[in-house]
XYZ file of C-alpha atoms in Angstrom:
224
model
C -11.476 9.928 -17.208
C -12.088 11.764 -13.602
C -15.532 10.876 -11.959
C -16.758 14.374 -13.381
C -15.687 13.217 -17.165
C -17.455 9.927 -16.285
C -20.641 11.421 -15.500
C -20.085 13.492 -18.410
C -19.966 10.632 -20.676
C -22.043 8.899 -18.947
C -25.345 11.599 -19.498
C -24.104 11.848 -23.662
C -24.744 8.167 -23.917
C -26.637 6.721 -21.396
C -29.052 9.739 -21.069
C -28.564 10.092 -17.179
C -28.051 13.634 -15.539
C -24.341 14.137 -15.188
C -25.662 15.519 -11.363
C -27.670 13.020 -10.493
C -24.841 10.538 -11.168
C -22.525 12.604 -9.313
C -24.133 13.153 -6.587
C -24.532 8.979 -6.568
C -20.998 8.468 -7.303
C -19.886 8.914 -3.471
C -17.555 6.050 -1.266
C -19.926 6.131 1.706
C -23.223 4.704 -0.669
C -20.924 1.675 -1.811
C -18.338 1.039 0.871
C -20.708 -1.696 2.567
C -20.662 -3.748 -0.880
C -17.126 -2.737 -1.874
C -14.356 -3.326 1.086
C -11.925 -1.935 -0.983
C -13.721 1.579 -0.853
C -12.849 1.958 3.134
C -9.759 3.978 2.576
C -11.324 6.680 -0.120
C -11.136 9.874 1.036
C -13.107 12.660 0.765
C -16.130 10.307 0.058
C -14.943 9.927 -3.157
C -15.032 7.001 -5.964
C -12.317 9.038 -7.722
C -9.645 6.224 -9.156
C -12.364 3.132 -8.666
C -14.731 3.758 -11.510
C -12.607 1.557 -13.766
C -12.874 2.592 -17.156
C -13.524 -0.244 -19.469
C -16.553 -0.880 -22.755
C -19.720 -1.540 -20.681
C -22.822 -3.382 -22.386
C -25.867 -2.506 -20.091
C -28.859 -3.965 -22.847
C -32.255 -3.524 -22.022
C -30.597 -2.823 -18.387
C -33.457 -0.422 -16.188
C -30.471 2.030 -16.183
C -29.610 4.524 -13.227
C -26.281 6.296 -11.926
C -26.388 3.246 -9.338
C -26.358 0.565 -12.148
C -23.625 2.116 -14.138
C -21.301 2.898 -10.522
C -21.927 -0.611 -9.581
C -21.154 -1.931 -13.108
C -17.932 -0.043 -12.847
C -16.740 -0.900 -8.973
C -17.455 -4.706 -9.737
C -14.997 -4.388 -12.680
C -11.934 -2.393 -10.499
C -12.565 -5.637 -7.877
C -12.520 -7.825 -10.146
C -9.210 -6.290 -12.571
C -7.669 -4.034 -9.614
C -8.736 -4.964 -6.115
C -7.720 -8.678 -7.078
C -4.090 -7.508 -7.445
C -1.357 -9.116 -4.903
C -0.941 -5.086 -3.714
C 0.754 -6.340 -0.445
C 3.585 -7.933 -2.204
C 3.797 -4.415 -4.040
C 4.044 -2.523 -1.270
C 6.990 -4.486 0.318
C 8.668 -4.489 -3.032
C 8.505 -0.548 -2.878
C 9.098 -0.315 0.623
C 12.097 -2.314 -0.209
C 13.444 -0.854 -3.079
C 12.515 3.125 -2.485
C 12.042 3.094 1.193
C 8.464 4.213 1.213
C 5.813 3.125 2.914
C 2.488 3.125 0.904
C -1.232 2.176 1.102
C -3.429 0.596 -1.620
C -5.027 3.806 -1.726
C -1.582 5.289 -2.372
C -0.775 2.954 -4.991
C -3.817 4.387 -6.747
C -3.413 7.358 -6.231
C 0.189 7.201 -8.198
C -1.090 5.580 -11.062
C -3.639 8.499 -11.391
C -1.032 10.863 -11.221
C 0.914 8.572 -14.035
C -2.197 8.447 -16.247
C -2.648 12.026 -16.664
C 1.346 12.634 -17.175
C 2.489 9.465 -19.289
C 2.245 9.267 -23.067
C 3.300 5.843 -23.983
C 3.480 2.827 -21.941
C 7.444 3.197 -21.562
C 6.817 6.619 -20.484
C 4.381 5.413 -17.768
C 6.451 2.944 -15.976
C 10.161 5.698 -15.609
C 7.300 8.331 -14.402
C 6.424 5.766 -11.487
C 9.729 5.637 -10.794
C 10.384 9.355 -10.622
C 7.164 9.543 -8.216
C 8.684 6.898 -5.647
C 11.868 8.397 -6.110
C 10.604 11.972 -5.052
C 8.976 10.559 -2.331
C 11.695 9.059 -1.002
C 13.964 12.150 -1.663
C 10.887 14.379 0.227
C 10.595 15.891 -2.806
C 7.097 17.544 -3.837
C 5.917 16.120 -6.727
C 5.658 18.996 -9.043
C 2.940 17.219 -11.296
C 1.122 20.025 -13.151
C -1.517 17.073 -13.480
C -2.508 17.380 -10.260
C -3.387 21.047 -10.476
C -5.366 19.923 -13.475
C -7.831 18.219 -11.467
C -8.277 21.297 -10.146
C -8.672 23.793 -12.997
C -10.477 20.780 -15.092
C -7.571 21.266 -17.894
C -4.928 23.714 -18.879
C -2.324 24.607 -15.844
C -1.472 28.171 -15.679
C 2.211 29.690 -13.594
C 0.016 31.651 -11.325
C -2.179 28.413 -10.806
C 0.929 26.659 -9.583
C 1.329 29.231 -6.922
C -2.370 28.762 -5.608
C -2.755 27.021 -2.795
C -4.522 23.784 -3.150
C -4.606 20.403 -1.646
C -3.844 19.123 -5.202
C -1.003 21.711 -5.808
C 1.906 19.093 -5.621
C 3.966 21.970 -5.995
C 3.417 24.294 -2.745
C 2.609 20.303 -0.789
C 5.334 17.882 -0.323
C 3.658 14.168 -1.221
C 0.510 12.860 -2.326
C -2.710 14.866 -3.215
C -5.697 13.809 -0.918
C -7.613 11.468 -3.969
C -6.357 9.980 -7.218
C -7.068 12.689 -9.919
C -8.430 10.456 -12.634
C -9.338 6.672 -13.170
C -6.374 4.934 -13.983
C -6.307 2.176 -16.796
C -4.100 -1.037 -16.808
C -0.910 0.258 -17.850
C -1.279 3.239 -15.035
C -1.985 0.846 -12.483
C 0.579 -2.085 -13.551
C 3.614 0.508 -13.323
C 2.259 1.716 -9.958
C 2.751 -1.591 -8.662
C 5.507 -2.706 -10.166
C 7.664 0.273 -10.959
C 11.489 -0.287 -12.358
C 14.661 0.386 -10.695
C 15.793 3.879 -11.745
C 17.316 7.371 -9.793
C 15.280 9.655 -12.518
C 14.037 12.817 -10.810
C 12.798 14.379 -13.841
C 11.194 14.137 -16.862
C 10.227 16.793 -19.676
C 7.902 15.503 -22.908
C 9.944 17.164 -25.740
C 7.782 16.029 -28.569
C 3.808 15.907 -27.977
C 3.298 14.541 -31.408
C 5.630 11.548 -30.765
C 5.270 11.036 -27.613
C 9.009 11.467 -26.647
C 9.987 11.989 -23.105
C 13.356 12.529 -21.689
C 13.760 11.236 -17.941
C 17.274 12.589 -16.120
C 18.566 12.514 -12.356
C 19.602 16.250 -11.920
C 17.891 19.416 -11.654
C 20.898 21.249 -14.037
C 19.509 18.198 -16.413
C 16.180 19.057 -16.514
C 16.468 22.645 -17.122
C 19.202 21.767 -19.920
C 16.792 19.982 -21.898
C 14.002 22.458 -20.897
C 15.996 25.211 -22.435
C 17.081 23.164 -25.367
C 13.310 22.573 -26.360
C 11.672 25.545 -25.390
């Protein structure tokens, strides 16, 4: 889920105004508890609110219980994670040069795009290998964040800091809350010169991943 989906949820079950936990759910109210929140930008908790099945009780709830519940599970599940080690590895093997924050950010992007767990490590792959190329992304996802859901053609030529198609690398903040499997490939994606991918069957999850453009728009064609 994004932070707004959270504090969607979060007022259907828990009974707490989806605005009063937004307004809460900011980097600058947390960062003195949670080191790892020094490198959010745009004072946002976007990607840290780890999603996970939270037990609260006879808890005196608030937007600040629930955040904090949420940030002490990333630290303990995310921010725990040997990311230095990562980033060499992807430094070494793509040439990049990322942050923690970075890292995040890609498994956001891979959360919203990926359909199976397969799926989600080739589309970290294709990520790295863009932004090694200096390729723009070209994630409708990120657009999504936007919009809130469905990607148009004319909202693909709007410009936005999130429009990964009209901006060459990453958007300014992760675009959801990335799960395990998001994060894992993020770290540790696998060697691979895919460019491209196009999901050719929603229902089964299939997903073809090739290295050309003339590839892509094969397959495109073939399963329009």
């Amino acid at each position: 889920l994004t932070v707004a989906q959270t504090a969607s949820k979060v007022e259907s079950t828990l009974g707490i105004s989806s605005d009063d936990f937004t307004n809460q759910a900011k980097a600058s109210n947390y960062v003195s508890d949670y080191d790892f929140l020094s490198g959010a930008a745009n004072d946002s908790l976007e990607g840290f609110l780890y999603g996970s099945t939270y037990d609260f009780g006879d808890t005196d709830m608030s937007s600040d219980t629930v955040i904090r519940a949420m940030l002490d599970q990333y630290k303990a599940n995310v921010a725990s994670l040997d990311f230095a080690t990562a980033e060499a590895s992807i430094k070494e093997k793509y040439g990049v040069t990322v942050s923690d924050y970075d890292i995040l950010t890609i498994a956001s992007i891979i959360e919203k795009e990926a359909l199976t767990d397969d799926d989600r490590t080739k589309i970290a792959s294709v990520l790295y290998n863009r932004l090694k190329a200096g390729m723009a992304l070209q994630s409708d996802a990120t657009m999504g964040y936007v919009t809130g859901g469905t990607v148009t053609a004319d909202d693909l030529k709007t410009q936005s800091p999130y429009n990964t198609y009209l901006n060459k690398g990453l958007p300014p903040t992760p675009i959801s809350n990335p799960g395990d499997g998001a994060i894992t490939a993020a770290v540790n994606p696998p060697d691979g010169k895919w460019l491209y991918f196009v999901t050719t069957n929603l229902q089964t999850g299939e997903t073809k991943f090739v290295e050309t453009e003339d590839e892509f728009w094969q397959i495109r064609d073939e399963y329009k």
